[in-house]
Coordinates of C-alpha atoms and ligand atoms in Angstrom, one line a residue:
X1 CA 3.9 15.0 -22.1
X2 CA 0.6 14.3 -23.7
X3 CA -1.0 11.8 -21.3
X4 CA -0.3 8.8 -19.2
X5 CA -2.0 5.5 -19.2
X6 CA -4.8 5.3 -16.7
X7 CA -3.5 4.1 -13.3
X8 CA -5.4 1.8 -11.1
X9 CA -7.1 3.4 -8.2
X10 CA -6.7 1.0 -5.3
X11 CA -8.0 0.8 -1.8
X12 CA -6.2 -1.5 0.5
X13 CA -5.5 -2.6 4.0
X14 CA -1.9 -2.9 5.1
X15 CA -0.2 -4.1 8.2
X16 CA 0.8 -7.4 9.7
X17 CA -1.3 -10.2 11.2
X18 CA -2.8 -13.2 9.5
X19 CA -4.0 -12.9 6.0
X20 CA -7.6 -13.7 6.7
X21 CA -7.5 -11.2 9.5
X22 CA -6.2 -8.6 7.0
X23 CA -8.9 -9.6 4.5
X24 CA -11.5 -9.2 7.3
X25 CA -10.1 -5.9 8.4
X26 CA -11.6 -2.7 7.3
X27 CA -9.3 -0.5 5.1
X28 CA -6.4 0.5 7.3
X29 CA -4.2 2.4 5.0
X30 CA -4.4 3.4 1.3
X31 CA -2.1 1.5 -1.0
X32 CA -1.3 2.5 -4.6
X33 CA 1.4 2.7 -7.2
X34 CA 3.9 5.4 -6.3
X35 CA 2.5 8.7 -7.5
X36 CA 3.5 10.0 -10.9
X37 CA 6.2 12.6 -11.0
X38 CA 4.8 16.0 -12.2
X39 CA 5.9 17.0 -15.6
X40 CA 6.9 20.6 -15.5
X41 CA 7.1 21.2 -19.2
X42 CA 3.9 21.9 -21.2
X43 CA 5.4 20.7 -24.5
X44 CA 4.0 17.3 -25.5
X45 CA 7.3 15.6 -26.3
X46 CA 9.3 16.9 -23.3
X47 CA 9.2 15.5 -19.8
X48 CA 10.8 17.7 -17.3
X49 CA 10.9 16.5 -13.7
X50 CA 12.5 17.8 -10.5
X51 CA 13.7 15.2 -8.0
X52 CA 14.8 16.5 -4.6
X53 CA 16.8 13.9 -2.6
X54 CA 16.4 14.6 1.1
X55 CA 16.0 13.0 4.5
X56 CA 12.5 11.8 5.4
X57 CA 13.2 12.0 9.1
X58 CA 15.2 14.2 11.5
X59 CA 17.8 11.5 12.1
X60 CA 18.4 11.2 8.3
X61 CA 18.1 7.4 8.5
X62 CA 15.2 7.4 5.9
X63 CA 15.8 9.1 2.6
X64 CA 13.5 9.9 -0.3
X65 CA 12.8 11.8 -3.5
X66 CA 10.3 14.6 -3.2
X67 CA 9.5 13.4 0.3
X68 CA 8.6 9.9 -0.9
X69 CA 10.1 6.4 -0.8
X70 CA 9.8 4.9 -3.3
X71 CA 10.2 8.2 -5.2
X72 CA 7.6 9.3 -7.8
X73 CA 7.3 7.3 -11.0
X74 CA 8.9 9.0 -14.0
X75 CA 6.8 8.3 -17.1
X76 CA 7.6 9.2 -20.7
X77 CA 7.0 7.8 -24.1
X78 CA 9.4 6.6 -26.7
X79 CA 10.6 9.7 -28.6
X80 CA 10.2 12.1 -25.6
X81 CA 13.1 14.2 -24.4
X82 CA 13.4 13.5 -20.7
X83 CA 15.1 16.0 -18.3
X84 CA 15.5 15.0 -14.7
X85 CA 16.9 17.6 -12.4
X86 CA 18.4 16.1 -9.2
X87 CA 18.5 18.6 -6.3
X88 CA 20.8 17.1 -3.6
X89 CA 19.5 18.0 -0.2
X90 CA 21.4 15.1 1.5
X91 CA 24.4 15.4 3.7
X92 CA 26.4 13.4 1.3
X93 CA 27.2 13.4 -2.5
X94 CA 24.8 11.5 -4.7
X95 CA 23.9 10.7 -8.3
X96 CA 20.9 9.6 -10.2
X97 CA 21.8 6.4 -12.1
X98 CA 19.2 5.7 -14.8
X99 CA 19.3 1.9 -14.5
X100 CA 18.7 0.2 -17.9
X101 CA 18.3 3.4 -19.9
X102 CA 20.1 3.6 -23.3
X103 CA 21.6 7.1 -23.0
X104 CA 24.8 9.2 -23.4
X105 CA 27.5 8.1 -21.0
X106 CA 27.7 11.5 -19.3
X107 CA 24.0 11.1 -18.3
X108 CA 24.4 7.6 -16.9
X109 CA 24.9 8.8 -13.3
X110 CA 27.6 6.2 -12.5
X111 CA 29.6 8.8 -10.5
X112 CA 32.5 8.7 -13.1
X113 CA 31.1 9.9 -16.4
X114 CA 29.9 13.0 -14.6
X115 CA 31.1 13.9 -11.1
X116 CA 28.7 13.1 -8.2
X117 CA 26.4 15.9 -7.2
X118 CA 27.6 17.6 -4.0
X119 CA 25.3 18.5 -1.2
X120 CA 23.3 21.6 -2.1
X121 CA 24.1 21.2 -5.8
X122 CA 21.9 20.3 -8.8
X123 CA 22.5 18.4 -12.0
X124 CA 20.2 17.8 -14.9
X125 CA 20.2 14.3 -16.5
X126 CA 18.8 14.4 -20.0
X127 CA 18.2 11.8 -22.7
X128 CA 15.8 11.0 -25.5
X129 CA 13.8 7.9 -24.6
X130 CA 14.3 5.3 -27.3
X131 CA 13.3 2.0 -25.8
X132 CA 10.1 1.1 -24.0
X133 CA 10.3 -0.7 -20.7
X134 CA 10.3 -0.6 -16.9
X135 CA 13.5 1.0 -15.8
X136 CA 14.5 2.7 -12.5
X137 CA 16.6 5.3 -10.9
X138 CA 18.8 5.2 -7.8
X139 CA 22.1 6.7 -6.5
X140 CA 25.4 5.2 -7.7
X141 CA 27.7 6.6 -5.0
X142 CA 27.2 5.6 -1.4
X143 CA 24.7 3.2 -3.0
X144 CA 24.5 0.6 -0.2
X145 CA 23.6 3.2 2.4
X146 CA 21.5 5.5 0.1
X147 CA 19.4 2.7 -1.6
X148 CA 18.8 0.9 1.7
X149 CA 17.7 4.2 3.3
X150 CA 15.0 4.5 0.6
X151 CA 16.4 6.3 -2.5
X152 CA 14.9 4.6 -5.6
X153 CA 12.0 5.0 -8.0
X154 CA 10.5 3.6 -11.2
X155 CA 11.1 5.1 -14.7
X156 CA 8.5 3.8 -17.2
X157 CA 8.9 4.4 -20.9
X158 CA 5.8 3.6 -22.9
X159 CA 5.9 2.1 -26.3
X160 CA 3.8 3.4 -29.2
X161 CA 1.7 0.3 -29.9
X162 CA 1.1 -1.1 -26.4
X163 CA -2.4 -2.0 -25.1
X164 CA -3.8 0.7 -22.9
X165 CA -4.5 -0.9 -19.6
X166 CA -4.7 -0.2 -15.9
X167 CA -1.2 -0.4 -14.5
X168 CA 0.5 -1.0 -11.2
X169 CA 4.0 -0.2 -10.3
X170 CA 5.2 -2.6 -7.5
X171 CA 8.5 -1.8 -5.9
X172 CA 9.8 -4.5 -3.5
X173 CA 12.2 -3.4 -0.9
X174 CA 13.5 -4.5 2.5
X175 CA 12.1 -3.2 5.7
X176 CA 14.5 -0.5 6.7
X177 CA 16.1 -1.0 10.0
X178 CA 14.5 -4.3 10.7
X179 CA 16.7 -7.0 9.4
X180 CA 19.6 -5.0 8.3
X181 CA 22.6 -4.0 10.3
X182 CA 23.0 -0.2 10.6
X183 CA 24.8 1.2 7.5
X184 CA 28.0 1.7 9.4
X185 CA 28.2 -2.0 10.0
X186 CA 27.0 -3.0 6.5
X187 CA 30.2 -4.4 5.4
X188 CA 31.1 -6.2 8.6
X189 CA 28.4 -8.9 8.8
X190 CA 26.6 -11.1 6.3
X191 CA 22.8 -11.0 5.9
X192 CA 20.8 -12.0 8.9
X193 CA 19.1 -15.4 8.6
X194 CA 15.7 -13.7 8.7
X195 CA 16.6 -11.6 5.8
X196 CA 18.0 -14.5 3.8
X197 CA 14.6 -16.0 4.1
X198 CA 12.9 -13.0 2.7
X199 CA 10.7 -12.5 5.7
X200 CA 10.8 -8.7 5.5
X201 CA 9.5 -7.2 2.3
X202 CA 7.7 -3.9 1.7
X203 CA 5.7 -3.3 -1.5
X204 CA 5.8 0.4 -2.3
X205 CA 6.7 1.0 1.3
X206 CA 3.8 -1.0 2.7
X207 CA 4.0 -4.2 4.6
X208 CA 1.9 -7.1 3.3
X209 CA -0.6 -4.8 1.5
X210 CA -4.0 -6.0 0.3
X211 CA -5.0 -4.8 -3.1
X212 CA -8.6 -4.6 -4.1
X213 CA -8.9 -5.0 -7.9
X214 CA -12.0 -5.3 -10.0
X215 CA -12.7 -8.8 -11.2
X216 CA -13.0 -9.2 -15.0
X217 CA -10.2 -6.6 -15.4
X218 CA -6.6 -6.9 -16.7
X219 CA -3.8 -5.2 -14.9
X220 CA -0.3 -4.7 -16.2
X221 CA 2.0 -4.9 -13.1
X222 CA 5.5 -3.6 -13.4
X223 CA 7.7 -5.1 -10.7
X224 CA 11.1 -4.1 -9.4
X225 CA 13.3 -5.5 -6.8
X226 CA 14.9 -2.4 -5.3
X227 CA 16.5 -4.1 -2.3
X228 CA 20.2 -3.6 -2.0
X229 CA 21.1 -7.3 -1.7
X230 CA 18.2 -9.7 -1.3
X231 CA 16.9 -11.9 -4.1
X232 CA 13.2 -12.4 -4.4
X233 CA 11.5 -15.5 -5.7
X234 CA 7.7 -14.9 -6.1
X235 CA 4.8 -17.2 -7.0
X236 CA 1.1 -16.9 -7.3
X237 CA -1.5 -18.8 -9.4
X238 CA -1.0 -18.3 -13.1
X239 CA 2.2 -16.3 -13.3
X240 CA 2.3 -14.8 -16.8
X241 CA 5.4 -12.9 -17.6
X242 CA 5.1 -10.4 -20.5
X243 CA 8.3 -8.3 -20.1
X244 CA 11.6 -8.4 -18.4
X245 CA 14.3 -5.6 -17.9
X246 CA 14.2 -4.2 -21.4
X247 CA 10.6 -4.5 -22.6
X248 CA 8.1 -7.0 -23.9
X249 CA 9.1 -10.6 -24.6
X250 CA 8.6 -12.0 -28.1
X251 CA 5.9 -14.1 -26.4
X252 CA 4.5 -14.2 -22.9
X253 CA 5.7 -17.0 -20.6
X254 CA 3.7 -19.0 -18.2
X255 CA 5.9 -19.6 -15.2
X256 CA 5.8 -21.5 -11.9
X257 CA 7.7 -18.8 -10.2
X258 CA 9.3 -15.5 -10.9
X259 CA 12.9 -14.8 -9.9
X260 CA 13.6 -11.1 -9.3
X261 CA 17.2 -10.4 -8.3
X262 CA 18.2 -7.0 -6.9
X263 CA 18.0 -4.5 -9.8
X264 CA 15.8 -6.8 -11.9
X265 CA 12.4 -5.9 -13.3
X266 CA 9.5 -8.0 -14.6
X267 CA 6.1 -7.2 -16.0
X268 CA 3.2 -9.5 -15.5
X269 CA -0.3 -9.6 -16.9
X270 CA -2.9 -10.1 -14.1
X271 CA -6.2 -11.3 -15.4
X272 CA -8.4 -10.8 -12.4
X273 CA -11.1 -13.4 -11.8
X274 CA -13.4 -13.8 -8.7
X275 CA -10.7 -15.7 -6.6
X276 CA -8.4 -13.9 -4.2
X277 CA -4.8 -14.8 -4.3
X278 CA -1.5 -14.1 -2.5
X279 CA 1.8 -13.2 -3.9
X280 CA 4.2 -15.5 -2.0
X281 CA 7.9 -15.0 -1.6
X282 CA 9.6 -18.4 -1.5
X283 CA 12.5 -18.8 0.9
X284 CA 15.6 -17.7 -1.0
X285 CA 19.1 -16.5 -0.4
X286 CA 22.2 -15.3 -2.2
X287 CA 23.5 -18.8 -2.2
X288 CA 20.3 -20.3 -3.7
X289 CA 16.8 -21.4 -2.6
X290 CA 16.7 -22.6 1.1
X291 CA 14.2 -24.4 3.3
X292 CA 11.5 -22.5 5.0
X293 CA 7.9 -21.3 4.7
X294 CA 6.7 -19.0 1.9
X295 CA 5.6 -15.6 3.1
X296 CA 2.7 -13.6 1.6
X297 CA 4.3 -10.3 0.5
X298 CA 0.9 -9.0 -0.9
X299 CA -2.6 -10.2 -1.4
X300 CA -5.0 -9.5 -4.2
X301 CA -8.7 -9.4 -3.3
X302 CA -11.1 -9.1 -6.3
X303 CA -14.2 -7.0 -6.1
X304 CA -17.1 -8.4 -8.0
X305 CA -17.8 -11.9 -9.3
X306 CA -16.7 -11.6 -12.9
X307 CA -14.6 -14.3 -14.6
X308 CA -11.1 -13.6 -15.6
X309 CA -10.9 -12.1 -19.1
X310 CA -9.0 -13.7 -22.0
X311 CA -5.3 -13.0 -22.1
X312 CA -4.1 -10.2 -24.4
X313 CA -1.9 -10.9 -27.4
X314 CA 1.3 -9.5 -25.9
X315 CA 4.5 -9.8 -27.9
X316 CA 7.5 -8.0 -29.4
X317 CA 9.2 -8.9 -32.7
X318 CA 11.0 -12.2 -32.7
X319 CA 14.7 -11.9 -32.0
X320 CA 17.2 -12.7 -34.7
X321 CA 18.8 -16.2 -34.4
X322 CA 22.2 -16.3 -33.0
X323 CA 24.5 -19.3 -32.5
X324 CA 24.4 -20.0 -28.8
X325 CA 27.9 -21.4 -29.1
X326 CA 29.3 -18.3 -30.6
X327 CA 32.8 -17.7 -29.2
X328 CA 33.1 -15.0 -26.6
X329 CA 35.0 -11.8 -27.3
X330 CA 35.7 -11.3 -23.6
X331 CA 35.5 -13.5 -20.5
X332 CA 34.6 -12.1 -17.1
X333 CA 35.4 -14.5 -14.2
X334 CA 33.6 -13.8 -11.0
X335 CA 35.1 -14.9 -7.7
X336 CA 34.2 -14.3 -4.1
X337 CA 31.1 -15.5 -2.4
X338 CA 30.1 -12.7 -0.1
X339 CA 31.0 -9.6 1.7
X340 CA 34.5 -9.9 3.2
X341 CA 35.5 -12.7 0.8
X342 CA 37.5 -10.8 -1.7
X343 CA 35.0 -10.1 -4.5
X344 CA 36.7 -9.8 -7.9
X345 CA 36.2 -9.9 -11.7
X346 CA 39.1 -11.3 -13.6
X347 CA 41.1 -11.1 -10.4
X348 CA 40.7 -7.3 -10.1
X349 CA 38.8 -5.1 -7.8
X350 CA 37.1 -2.0 -8.9
X351 CA 38.3 0.8 -9.4
X352 CA 41.7 -0.8 -10.2
X353 CA 40.5 -2.7 -13.2
X354 CA 41.6 -3.2 -16.8
X355 CA 38.7 -2.1 -19.1
X356 CA 37.4 -4.5 -21.6
X357 CA 37.6 -2.8 -25.0
X358 CA 34.6 -3.3 -27.3
X359 CA 34.5 -1.7 -30.7
X360 CA 31.5 0.5 -31.3
X361 CA 28.6 -0.9 -33.4
X362 CA 29.8 -4.5 -33.5
X363 CA 28.1 -7.4 -31.8
X364 CA 30.2 -8.4 -28.7
X365 CA 29.8 -11.6 -26.8
X366 CA 30.8 -11.7 -23.1
X367 CA 31.1 -14.9 -21.2
X368 CA 30.2 -14.4 -17.5
X369 CA 31.8 -17.2 -15.5
X370 CA 30.8 -17.5 -11.9
X371 CA 33.4 -19.5 -10.0
X372 CA 31.9 -18.8 -6.7
X373 CA 29.3 -20.5 -4.4
X374 CA 27.1 -17.4 -4.4
X375 CA 24.7 -16.0 -7.0
X376 CA 25.6 -12.7 -8.6
X377 CA 23.1 -10.6 -10.6
X378 CA 25.3 -8.9 -13.2
X379 CA 24.3 -5.6 -14.6
X380 CA 25.7 -3.7 -17.6
X381 CA 25.1 0.0 -17.8
X382 CA 23.7 1.8 -20.9
X383 CA 23.1 -1.2 -23.2
X384 CA 20.6 -4.0 -23.4
X385 CA 21.9 -7.5 -23.9
X386 CA 20.6 -10.9 -24.7
X387 CA 21.4 -14.1 -23.0
X388 CA 22.8 -16.5 -25.6
X389 CA 23.4 -19.5 -23.4
X390 CA 23.3 -20.8 -19.8
X391 CA 25.9 -23.5 -19.1
X392 CA 26.1 -24.1 -22.9
X393 CA 22.3 -24.5 -23.3
X394 CA 20.0 -21.9 -24.9
X395 CA 18.0 -19.9 -22.4
X396 CA 14.3 -21.1 -21.8
X397 CA 13.1 -18.0 -23.6
X398 CA 14.5 -15.0 -25.5
X399 CA 14.6 -11.6 -23.8
X400 CA 16.5 -8.3 -23.6
X401 CA 18.0 -7.7 -20.2
X402 CA 20.3 -5.3 -18.4
X403 CA 20.6 -7.4 -15.3
X404 CA 21.0 -11.2 -15.3
X405 CA 21.5 -13.5 -12.3
X406 CA 24.3 -16.1 -12.4
X407 CA 23.7 -19.1 -10.3
X408 CA 26.6 -20.4 -8.2
X409 CA 29.3 -22.1 -10.4
X410 CA 27.4 -21.3 -13.6
X411 CA 28.3 -19.6 -16.9
X412 CA 26.2 -17.4 -19.2
X413 CA 27.1 -15.9 -22.5
X414 CA 25.5 -12.6 -23.4
X415 CA 25.4 -10.7 -26.6
X416 CA 25.6 -6.9 -26.5
X417 CA 25.6 -4.4 -29.4
X418 CA 27.6 -1.5 -27.9
X419 CA 26.6 1.6 -29.8
X420 CA 27.3 4.3 -27.3
X421 CA 30.9 5.5 -26.6
X422 CA 31.7 5.4 -22.9
X423 CA 33.4 3.7 -20.0
X424 CA 30.3 1.7 -19.1
X425 CA 30.2 0.0 -15.7
X426 CA 29.3 -3.6 -15.3
X427 CA 28.9 -5.0 -11.8
X428 CA 27.1 -7.3 -9.5
X429 CA 23.9 -5.7 -8.4
X430 CA 24.2 -7.0 -4.8
X431 CA 25.2 -3.5 -3.8
X432 CA 27.5 -4.8 -1.0
X433 CA 29.3 -6.9 -3.7
X434 CA 29.6 -3.9 -6.0
X435 CA 30.9 -1.7 -3.2
X436 CA 33.3 -4.6 -2.3
X437 CA 34.9 -4.3 -5.8
X438 CA 32.9 -6.7 -8.0
X439 CA 32.7 -4.3 -10.9
X440 CA 34.5 -3.7 -14.1
X441 CA 34.3 -1.5 -17.2
X442 CA 33.2 -2.1 -20.8
X443 CA 35.0 0.6 -22.7
X444 CA 33.2 1.4 -26.0
X445 CA 35.3 3.5 -28.4
Ligands
C2O501 CU1 21.3 -0.2 -10.8 CU2 25.2 0.2 -11.7 O1 23.3 0.0 -11.1
CU502 CU1 27.6 -10.5 -6.3

C-alpha cells in the first residue's frame, strides 16, 4: 500500500494504583496503538498480510496473532485488494472472521462458508475494500475461548477524503484469567459480579494506561470492545462521536456517554487542551446499568499548555429518508436472558434454524424483538444496516451499523440492502449467547 496515516507516538505509564499516583509515576511501560501489520506486497493497491495464530505462553492460555494480543492492525484504503493469510499454529481449528467487512461470503470466516482452518493449515482471505471504517478480525469457531484468550485485532479501511490526523486504535478487553471462569467452565456460570461492574478492563492489553498527548492537537481515536461478553459504557468530558461501526456519521454527535457493546466500534475526535481527563467506565451489565462507582479505564495527560483546537468538519453524506414505520419483511424474536437459559431466535437454536430468505438487491427490513430481560448486541455478517426505529421512535441519529444493542424488552427495526449472495450469520455478539444458540441465517439469493 502507498502509505498510512501518521500514528501517534505515545509514552505512557501503566499499572494499577491511584490515578494521581500514576500521573506522578515516571513512565513505567510504553503504551501505544497496536503495531501496524506489515504489508508484504510492494504494489500500491494490494495489501498482503500474514497472521499467525499461536499461543503466547507455554500453557496455551494466552493466544495472539504474530505474537501479539491485540494482533497487529490491518490497514488498507478503499479500493485496495486485501489478502490476509491465516497460519493456524493453535492446537484447535480456527477462522478469521472479518467483522463488519462487506465481502464475498466464502471470505467471511464464519466457519461455514469456508471450512475452519485446521491446526497447521493456512487459508487466505481476500476481498476488495469498498467501505471506509473501523472493523476487526477474530475467530468464529471456538470463539468464546479463543477471543477470551486474546485473539482479536483491528482492521482499518481509510476513506479517500478523510482528514489526515494522528490516530489511536484503542481495543478494550477483559483482563484474562482475572474475572472470568476458566474456559472449560465458561458455560456453567454467569458473569462474576466484579465483571458485571466492568472493574477489569485492558486497553490494548494494558491496565489503566496513561496516555501523554500534545495539547493543541486533534486525535482520531478508533475504539473497539473486543470482550467476549461484557458491555462497556464510557464517559469523559466532551464525548464527540464521529463514526460508528460502518464509518463516519452524517454529522458528529455530542454525547454524555458512549455505549460500546461487545463487537461494537466507535470513533471519537479528541481535541486535546491543557486539562488532563480520565475515560471512565460506568457500572454496567448485560441486564442494564447497575449501581456502583465508575472506574478509570485510561487517563489522558496533555503535554504543553495549548488550548484545544476547533472541531473538524466531520461528516458523511446525509442518509436517504426512510419511513421509520415501514413494515418488516422478517421478524426475529429473541428469547433467553443468559447462559443456561435457553437462548433462541424465533424459537430456534443455531445451527438448527430456518434461514430467513432475502432477495438480493432489494431493501429488507428486519424487526428485532427482544422478549428477554437481558440486552443482546445483534450482529449481521457481511452487510451494513441502518436502524429505522427503536420501540417505534426514530433513532437519536442516523448511522450505518453491523452490531446494534437491543435493550431488555425492546424492539428495533433495521434496514439492510443485501447485495451479496450467501448464508449470512446473524447473532448476539455476547459470544456465550452465540455459542448457546442465539444465532440465525439471512439467506441472500
Ligand atoms: Cu464479530 Cu459473527 O462476529
Ligand atoms: Cu445475547
